[in-house]
Amino acid sequence: MKIGRKDVAWNFAATSLRIASGVIVLPLVLRLLPSQEVGLWNIFLTIGSLAALLDFGFSNAFARNITYIFGGVQELKSEGYTTVLKTNNPEINYKLLRSVIAAMRFYYGVLAGVFLLIFVALSPFYLTKILRNFNGNTHEVWIAWFTFGFLVAYQLYTYYYGAILTGRGLVKRSLQIIILSQSIRILLTVLFLYFGFGLMSLVMGLFASDVINRTLSYYAFYDKELKLNIKNSIVMPLKDIMKIMSPNAIKIGFTAFGGFLITKVSMIIAPVYLPLNDIASFGISKQMIDLIGAIGGLWFSTFYPQITQYRVQNDFEGVKRLYLKSKLWLIFVFVVCGIGLILAGEPLLVFIHSK
């Protein structure tokens, strides 16, 4: 596995496209959509992040163990890891690889089903409550709401695609796919907004983007050689794989749950008590801060598979070097972009005639 500055550059490009999405789409959203619909969209996005919380840390555990396998590890452990010799052509245990992928497919299939069941059951009560003072077309909101719910279920079902790509070290390819799918999302969203589809424009743009992203990720991971080797391997019992994954995943899951309670849960509770106009204002501010966080974390996210491989090779100097660089970048971004947001945020909203 070789990750270098080109991968960082592609990560910058992908993150820049997310910024471009804000630069291009967000002003149109703020200008063409009523503030109440902007507030609703922020609630949609929070529901999407709530669904990702159901992952409960398993995507991280799966991705790390996929990296171990492609790094040459022949045995997975629930605590710690097996060290291997540093080599350019590590031996891949395809039986282990197929077993982990089968476990991921089963786990996320169950998650998608559970989410969809809960979403359909609770939607009539929750959405009716937050639409009590809504001034627009409630019929369109209901259609957009359930379309988005089915989209999130699909996202959950295919959630592991990102884990297998980054786990294999295909960082650049993964980012190229993100750039393409995000470009399509921007294009479709802008077109639908101009044609007057309102809130549904954002849902349809996201739907097309995710389907393209997952499809391309699947074909990027499964080349002919890998397909053949996996097909000729034996699958281990599901319970054995989940027993290995669970301890660390659960630890990460509790951390993620705490983070969600701190950063996201207010967006779900607040609409029950506050007007959608206030939710729109809060949501836009939070989107900008989350974007700064994404830029700050891109160095670490790019080199995470490399850090994982360094660990199993006992190259702790390599781990330390990449970790410290990522933290220096994080601090730099938060200082520079944070000051920029404080000074330029409100004048920019006035300039685009935001509602």
CSV table of C-alpha atoms in Angstrom, one decimal:
chain,number,residue,atom,x,y,z
A,1,MET,CA,0.0,0.0,0.0
A,2,LYS,CA,1.4,3.3,-1.1
A,3,ILE,CA,-0.3,6.6,-0.1
A,4,GLY,CA,1.5,9.9,-0.9
A,5,ARG,CA,1.1,13.5,-1.7
A,6,LYS,CA,-1.0,12.8,-4.8
A,7,ASP,CA,-3.6,11.2,-2.6
A,8,VAL,CA,-3.6,14.3,-0.4
A,9,ALA,CA,-4.0,16.4,-3.5
A,10,TRP,CA,-7.0,14.3,-4.6
A,11,ASN,CA,-8.4,14.7,-1.1
A,12,PHE,CA,-8.0,18.4,-1.3
A,13,ALA,CA,-9.8,18.3,-4.7
A,14,ALA,CA,-12.7,16.2,-3.2
A,15,THR,CA,-13.0,18.5,-0.2
A,16,SER,CA,-12.8,21.6,-2.5
A,17,LEU,CA,-15.7,20.2,-4.5
A,18,ARG,CA,-17.7,20.0,-1.3
A,19,ILE,CA,-16.8,23.6,-0.8
A,20,ALA,CA,-17.8,24.3,-4.4
A,21,SER,CA,-21.1,22.5,-3.6
A,22,GLY,CA,-21.6,25.1,-0.9
A,23,VAL,CA,-20.5,28.0,-3.1
A,24,ILE,CA,-22.7,26.9,-6.0
A,25,VAL,CA,-25.7,25.2,-4.5
A,26,LEU,CA,-26.1,26.8,-1.1
A,27,PRO,CA,-26.6,30.4,-2.4
A,28,LEU,CA,-29.3,29.0,-4.8
A,29,VAL,CA,-30.9,27.1,-1.9
A,30,LEU,CA,-30.9,30.2,0.3
A,31,ARG,CA,-32.2,32.4,-2.5
A,32,LEU,CA,-34.8,30.1,-4.2
A,33,LEU,CA,-36.2,28.1,-1.2
A,34,PRO,CA,-38.3,29.6,1.6
A,35,SER,CA,-36.5,29.6,4.9
A,36,GLN,CA,-38.9,27.0,6.3
A,37,GLU,CA,-37.8,24.5,3.5
A,38,VAL,CA,-34.1,25.3,4.3
A,39,GLY,CA,-34.9,24.4,7.9
A,40,LEU,CA,-36.6,21.1,6.8
A,41,TRP,CA,-33.5,20.2,4.7
A,42,ASN,CA,-31.3,20.6,7.7
A,43,ILE,CA,-33.6,18.2,9.6
A,44,PHE,CA,-33.3,15.8,6.6
A,45,LEU,CA,-29.5,15.9,6.8
A,46,THR,CA,-29.6,15.2,10.6
A,47,ILE,CA,-31.8,12.2,10.1
A,48,GLY,CA,-29.2,10.9,7.6
A,49,SER,CA,-26.4,11.3,10.1
A,50,LEU,CA,-28.6,9.6,12.8
A,51,ALA,CA,-28.8,6.6,10.4
A,52,ALA,CA,-25.0,6.5,10.1
A,53,LEU,CA,-24.9,6.4,13.9
A,54,LEU,CA,-26.5,2.9,13.7
A,55,ASP,CA,-23.3,1.7,12.2
A,56,PHE,CA,-22.0,2.0,15.8
A,57,GLY,CA,-18.3,2.0,14.9
A,58,PHE,CA,-18.3,-1.1,12.7
A,59,SER,CA,-17.3,0.7,9.5
A,60,ASN,CA,-14.1,1.8,11.2
A,61,ALA,CA,-13.4,-1.7,12.5
A,62,PHE,CA,-14.2,-3.3,9.1
A,63,ALA,CA,-12.0,-0.8,7.2
A,64,ARG,CA,-9.1,-1.3,9.6
A,65,ASN,CA,-9.3,-5.1,9.4
A,66,ILE,CA,-9.5,-4.9,5.6
A,67,THR,CA,-6.3,-2.9,5.7
A,68,TYR,CA,-4.7,-5.6,7.9
A,69,ILE,CA,-5.7,-8.3,5.4
A,70,PHE,CA,-4.2,-6.4,2.5
A,71,GLY,CA,-1.2,-5.7,4.6
A,72,GLY,CA,-0.5,-9.4,4.8
A,73,VAL,CA,-2.1,-10.3,8.2
A,74,GLN,CA,-3.2,-14.0,8.3
A,75,GLU,CA,-5.2,-13.8,11.5
A,76,LEU,CA,-7.5,-11.1,13.0
A,77,LYS,CA,-7.8,-10.4,16.7
A,78,SER,CA,-10.5,-8.8,18.8
A,79,GLU,CA,-7.8,-7.0,20.7
A,80,GLY,CA,-4.6,-5.8,19.2
A,81,TYR,CA,-3.2,-7.0,15.9
A,82,THR,CA,-0.7,-9.5,14.4
A,83,THR,CA,2.6,-7.9,13.2
A,84,VAL,CA,3.9,-8.8,9.7
A,85,LEU,CA,7.2,-8.2,7.9
A,86,LYS,CA,7.4,-5.1,5.8
A,87,THR,CA,7.1,-6.0,2.1
A,88,ASN,CA,5.9,-4.6,-1.2
A,89,ASN,CA,3.9,-7.7,-2.0
A,90,PRO,CA,2.1,-9.0,1.1
A,91,GLU,CA,0.3,-12.3,1.0
A,92,ILE,CA,-3.5,-11.8,1.0
A,93,ASN,CA,-5.7,-14.2,3.0
A,94,TYR,CA,-8.7,-14.4,0.6
A,95,LYS,CA,-10.7,-16.6,3.0
A,96,LEU,CA,-10.4,-14.0,5.7
A,97,LEU,CA,-11.2,-11.2,3.2
A,98,ARG,CA,-14.3,-12.9,1.9
A,99,SER,CA,-15.5,-13.6,5.4
A,100,VAL,CA,-15.1,-10.0,6.5
A,101,ILE,CA,-17.0,-8.7,3.4
A,102,ALA,CA,-19.8,-11.3,4.0
A,103,ALA,CA,-20.1,-10.1,7.6
A,104,MET,CA,-20.3,-6.5,6.4
A,105,ARG,CA,-22.9,-7.2,3.9
A,106,PHE,CA,-25.1,-9.0,6.5
A,107,TYR,CA,-24.6,-6.4,9.2
A,108,TYR,CA,-25.5,-3.4,7.0
A,109,GLY,CA,-28.4,-5.3,5.4
A,110,VAL,CA,-29.9,-5.7,8.9
A,111,LEU,CA,-29.2,-2.1,9.8
A,112,ALA,CA,-30.9,-0.8,6.7
A,113,GLY,CA,-34.0,-2.9,7.4
A,114,VAL,CA,-34.2,-1.7,11.1
A,115,PHE,CA,-33.8,1.9,10.1
A,116,LEU,CA,-36.5,1.7,7.4
A,117,LEU,CA,-38.9,0.1,9.9
A,118,ILE,CA,-38.3,2.7,12.5
A,119,PHE,CA,-38.4,5.6,10.0
A,120,VAL,CA,-41.8,4.5,8.5
A,121,ALA,CA,-43.3,3.9,12.0
A,122,LEU,CA,-42.3,7.2,13.5
A,123,SER,CA,-42.6,9.5,10.5
A,124,PRO,CA,-46.4,10.3,10.8
A,125,PHE,CA,-46.0,11.5,14.4
A,126,TYR,CA,-42.7,13.4,14.0
A,127,LEU,CA,-43.3,15.1,10.6
A,128,THR,CA,-46.8,16.1,11.5
A,129,LYS,CA,-45.5,17.8,14.6
A,130,ILE,CA,-42.9,19.9,12.8
A,131,LEU,CA,-45.2,20.8,9.9
A,132,ARG,CA,-47.9,22.2,12.2
A,133,ASN,CA,-46.9,25.8,11.2
A,134,PHE,CA,-45.6,25.1,7.8
A,135,ASN,CA,-46.8,27.5,5.1
A,136,GLY,CA,-45.8,25.6,2.0
A,137,ASN,CA,-47.0,22.5,0.1
A,138,THR,CA,-47.1,19.7,2.8
A,139,HIS,CA,-47.8,17.1,0.1
A,140,GLU,CA,-44.4,17.7,-1.5
A,141,VAL,CA,-42.7,17.6,1.8
A,142,TRP,CA,-44.1,14.2,2.6
A,143,ILE,CA,-43.0,12.8,-0.8
A,144,ALA,CA,-39.5,14.3,-0.3
A,145,TRP,CA,-39.4,12.9,3.3
A,146,PHE,CA,-40.2,9.3,2.4
A,147,THR,CA,-37.9,9.4,-0.7
A,148,PHE,CA,-35.1,10.6,1.6
A,149,GLY,CA,-35.9,7.8,4.1
A,150,PHE,CA,-35.5,5.1,1.4
A,151,LEU,CA,-32.3,6.8,0.2
A,152,VAL,CA,-30.8,6.6,3.7
A,153,ALA,CA,-31.8,2.9,3.9
A,154,TYR,CA,-29.9,2.4,0.6
A,155,GLN,CA,-26.9,4.3,2.0
A,156,LEU,CA,-26.9,2.1,5.0
A,157,TYR,CA,-27.1,-1.1,3.0
A,158,THR,CA,-24.1,-0.1,0.9
A,159,TYR,CA,-22.3,1.7,3.7
A,160,TYR,CA,-19.4,-0.8,3.7
A,161,TYR,CA,-18.3,0.2,0.1
A,162,GLY,CA,-16.3,3.1,1.4
A,163,ALA,CA,-14.7,0.8,4.1
A,164,ILE,CA,-13.5,-1.7,1.6
A,165,LEU,CA,-12.1,0.9,-0.8
A,166,THR,CA,-10.1,2.8,1.8
A,167,GLY,CA,-9.2,-0.4,3.6
A,168,ARG,CA,-7.6,-1.7,0.4
A,169,GLY,CA,-5.7,1.6,0.1
A,170,LEU,CA,-7.5,2.8,-3.0
A,171,VAL,CA,-7.7,6.3,-1.6
A,172,LYS,CA,-7.2,8.1,-4.9
A,173,ARG,CA,-9.8,6.0,-6.7
A,174,SER,CA,-12.3,6.6,-3.9
A,175,LEU,CA,-11.7,10.3,-4.0
A,176,GLN,CA,-12.1,10.4,-7.8
A,177,ILE,CA,-15.4,8.6,-7.4
A,178,ILE,CA,-16.5,11.2,-4.8
A,179,ILE,CA,-15.5,14.0,-7.1
A,180,LEU,CA,-17.5,12.6,-10.0
A,181,SER,CA,-20.6,11.8,-7.9
A,182,GLN,CA,-20.5,15.2,-6.2
A,183,SER,CA,-20.2,16.9,-9.6
A,184,ILE,CA,-23.4,15.1,-10.7
A,185,ARG,CA,-25.1,16.0,-7.5
A,186,ILE,CA,-24.3,19.7,-8.0
A,187,LEU,CA,-25.4,19.7,-11.6
A,188,LEU,CA,-28.7,17.9,-11.0
A,189,THR,CA,-29.5,19.9,-7.9
A,190,VAL,CA,-29.0,23.2,-9.7
A,191,LEU,CA,-31.1,22.1,-12.6
A,192,PHE,CA,-34.0,20.9,-10.4
A,193,LEU,CA,-33.9,24.0,-8.4
A,194,TYR,CA,-34.2,26.2,-11.4
A,195,PHE,CA,-37.1,24.1,-12.7
A,196,GLY,CA,-38.9,24.7,-9.4
A,197,PHE,CA,-38.8,21.3,-7.8
A,198,GLY,CA,-38.1,22.9,-4.4
A,199,LEU,CA,-37.0,20.6,-1.5
A,200,MET,CA,-37.2,17.6,-3.8
A,201,SER,CA,-34.4,19.0,-5.9
A,202,LEU,CA,-31.9,18.4,-3.0
A,203,VAL,CA,-33.2,14.9,-2.4
A,204,MET,CA,-33.0,13.9,-6.1
A,205,GLY,CA,-29.5,15.3,-6.5
A,206,LEU,CA,-28.3,13.4,-3.5
A,207,PHE,CA,-30.1,10.2,-4.6
A,208,ALA,CA,-28.4,10.2,-8.0
A,209,SER,CA,-25.0,11.0,-6.5
A,210,ASP,CA,-25.1,8.2,-4.0
A,211,VAL,CA,-26.3,5.5,-6.5
A,212,ILE,CA,-23.4,6.5,-8.9
A,213,ASN,CA,-20.9,6.6,-6.0
A,214,ARG,CA,-21.8,3.1,-4.7
A,215,THR,CA,-21.9,1.5,-8.2
A,216,LEU,CA,-18.5,2.9,-9.2
A,217,SER,CA,-17.0,1.9,-5.7
A,218,TYR,CA,-18.2,-1.6,-6.2
A,219,TYR,CA,-16.5,-2.0,-9.6
A,220,ALA,CA,-13.3,-0.2,-8.4
A,221,PHE,CA,-12.8,-2.7,-5.6
A,222,TYR,CA,-13.7,-5.9,-7.3
A,223,ASP,CA,-11.2,-6.3,-10.2
A,224,LYS,CA,-11.1,-9.6,-12.1
A,225,GLU,CA,-8.2,-11.1,-10.0
A,226,LEU,CA,-9.9,-10.3,-6.7
A,227,LYS,CA,-13.2,-11.6,-7.8
A,228,LEU,CA,-11.7,-14.9,-8.8
A,229,ASN,CA,-9.7,-15.4,-5.6
A,230,ILE,CA,-12.7,-14.5,-3.4
A,231,LYS,CA,-14.9,-16.8,-5.4
A,232,ASN,CA,-12.5,-19.7,-4.8
A,233,SER,CA,-12.2,-19.1,-1.1
A,234,ILE,CA,-14.3,-20.4,1.8
A,235,VAL,CA,-16.4,-18.2,4.1
A,236,MET,CA,-15.8,-18.4,7.8
A,237,PRO,CA,-18.9,-18.5,10.2
A,238,LEU,CA,-20.5,-15.1,10.6
A,239,LYS,CA,-20.4,-15.2,14.4
A,240,ASP,CA,-16.6,-15.7,14.4
A,241,ILE,CA,-16.0,-12.6,12.4
A,242,MET,CA,-18.5,-10.5,14.4
A,243,LYS,CA,-16.9,-11.7,17.6
A,244,ILE,CA,-13.6,-10.3,16.4
A,245,MET,CA,-15.1,-7.0,15.2
A,246,SER,CA,-17.4,-6.2,18.1
A,247,PRO,CA,-15.1,-5.2,21.0
A,248,ASN,CA,-13.3,-2.3,19.2
A,249,ALA,CA,-16.4,-1.3,17.2
A,250,ILE,CA,-18.5,-1.0,20.3
A,251,LYS,CA,-15.9,1.3,21.9
A,252,ILE,CA,-15.9,3.5,18.8
A,253,GLY,CA,-19.7,3.3,18.7
A,254,PHE,CA,-20.1,4.7,22.2
A,255,THR,CA,-17.7,7.5,21.3
A,256,ALA,CA,-19.7,8.3,18.1
A,257,PHE,CA,-23.0,8.2,20.0
A,258,GLY,CA,-21.6,10.7,22.5
A,259,GLY,CA,-20.5,12.9,19.7
A,260,PHE,CA,-23.9,12.7,18.1
A,261,LEU,CA,-25.6,13.7,21.3
A,262,ILE,CA,-23.4,16.8,21.5
A,263,THR,CA,-23.4,17.9,17.9
A,264,LYS,CA,-26.5,16.6,16.2
A,265,VAL,CA,-29.4,15.7,18.5
A,266,SER,CA,-30.4,19.4,19.0
A,267,MET,CA,-31.4,19.5,15.3
A,268,ILE,CA,-33.9,16.7,15.8
A,269,ILE,CA,-35.4,18.0,19.1
A,270,ALA,CA,-35.4,21.7,18.3
A,271,PRO,CA,-38.0,21.6,15.4
A,272,VAL,CA,-40.6,20.4,17.8
A,273,TYR,CA,-40.3,23.6,19.9
A,274,LEU,CA,-38.8,26.2,17.6
A,275,PRO,CA,-40.0,27.7,14.2
A,276,LEU,CA,-38.4,26.3,11.0
A,277,ASN,CA,-36.9,29.7,10.3
A,278,ASP,CA,-34.7,29.5,13.4
A,279,ILE,CA,-33.8,25.9,12.5
A,280,ALA,CA,-32.7,27.2,9.0
A,281,SER,CA,-30.4,29.8,10.6
A,282,PHE,CA,-28.8,27.4,13.0
A,283,GLY,CA,-28.4,24.7,10.4
A,284,ILE,CA,-26.6,26.9,7.9
A,285,SER,CA,-24.1,28.0,10.6
A,286,LYS,CA,-23.5,24.5,11.6
A,287,GLN,CA,-23.0,23.3,8.0
A,288,MET,CA,-20.2,25.9,7.7
A,289,ILE,CA,-18.5,24.7,10.9
A,290,ASP,CA,-18.8,21.1,9.8
A,291,LEU,CA,-17.2,21.9,6.5
A,292,ILE,CA,-14.2,23.5,8.3
A,293,GLY,CA,-14.0,20.3,10.4
A,294,ALA,CA,-14.0,18.2,7.2
A,295,ILE,CA,-11.1,20.3,5.7
A,296,GLY,CA,-9.2,20.0,9.0
A,297,GLY,CA,-9.5,16.2,9.1
A,298,LEU,CA,-8.6,15.5,5.4
A,299,TRP,CA,-4.9,14.9,6.0
A,300,PHE,CA,-5.6,12.3,8.7
A,301,SER,CA,-8.4,10.6,6.7
A,302,THR,CA,-6.2,10.4,3.6
A,303,PHE,CA,-3.3,8.7,5.5
A,304,TYR,CA,-5.4,6.6,7.9
A,305,PRO,CA,-4.9,3.3,5.9
A,306,GLN,CA,-1.2,4.0,5.7
A,307,ILE,CA,-1.1,4.6,9.5
A,308,THR,CA,-2.9,1.3,10.1
A,309,GLN,CA,-0.4,-0.5,7.9
A,310,TYR,CA,2.5,1.1,9.7
A,311,ARG,CA,1.0,-0.2,13.0
A,312,VAL,CA,1.0,-3.8,11.9
A,313,GLN,CA,4.6,-3.4,10.6
A,314,ASN,CA,5.7,-1.9,13.9
A,315,ASP,CA,6.8,1.3,12.1
A,316,PHE,CA,5.9,3.7,14.9
A,317,GLU,CA,8.1,6.5,13.6
A,318,GLY,CA,5.9,6.4,10.5
A,319,VAL,CA,2.7,6.5,12.6
A,320,LYS,CA,4.0,9.4,14.7
A,321,ARG,CA,5.2,11.4,11.6
A,322,LEU,CA,1.8,11.2,9.8
A,323,TYR,CA,-0.2,11.8,13.0
A,324,LEU,CA,1.7,15.0,14.0
A,325,LYS,CA,1.4,16.4,10.4
A,326,SER,CA,-2.4,15.8,10.5
A,327,LYS,CA,-2.7,17.6,13.8
A,328,LEU,CA,-0.7,20.6,12.6
A,329,TRP,CA,-2.9,20.8,9.5
A,330,LEU,CA,-6.0,20.6,11.7
A,331,ILE,CA,-5.0,23.5,13.9
A,332,PHE,CA,-4.0,25.7,11.0
A,333,VAL,CA,-7.3,25.1,9.2
A,334,PHE,CA,-9.5,25.8,12.3
A,335,VAL,CA,-7.6,29.1,13.0
A,336,VAL,CA,-7.6,30.4,9.4
A,337,CYS,CA,-11.1,29.2,8.3
A,338,GLY,CA,-12.7,30.0,11.7
A,339,ILE,CA,-11.5,33.6,11.6
A,340,GLY,CA,-12.7,33.8,7.9
A,341,LEU,CA,-16.1,32.5,8.8
A,342,ILE,CA,-16.6,35.0,11.6
A,343,LEU,CA,-15.5,38.0,9.5
A,344,ALA,CA,-17.0,37.1,6.1
A,345,GLY,CA,-20.0,34.8,6.9
A,346,GLU,CA,-22.7,37.4,7.4
A,347,PRO,CA,-21.6,39.8,4.7
A,348,LEU,CA,-21.7,36.9,2.2
A,349,LEU,CA,-25.2,36.0,3.2
A,350,VAL,CA,-26.3,39.6,2.7
A,351,PHE,CA,-24.5,39.7,-0.7
A,352,ILE,CA,-26.4,36.7,-2.1
A,353,HIS,CA,-29.7,38.0,-0.8
A,354,SER,CA,-30.3,35.0,1.5
A,355,LYS,CA,-33.8,34.5,2.8
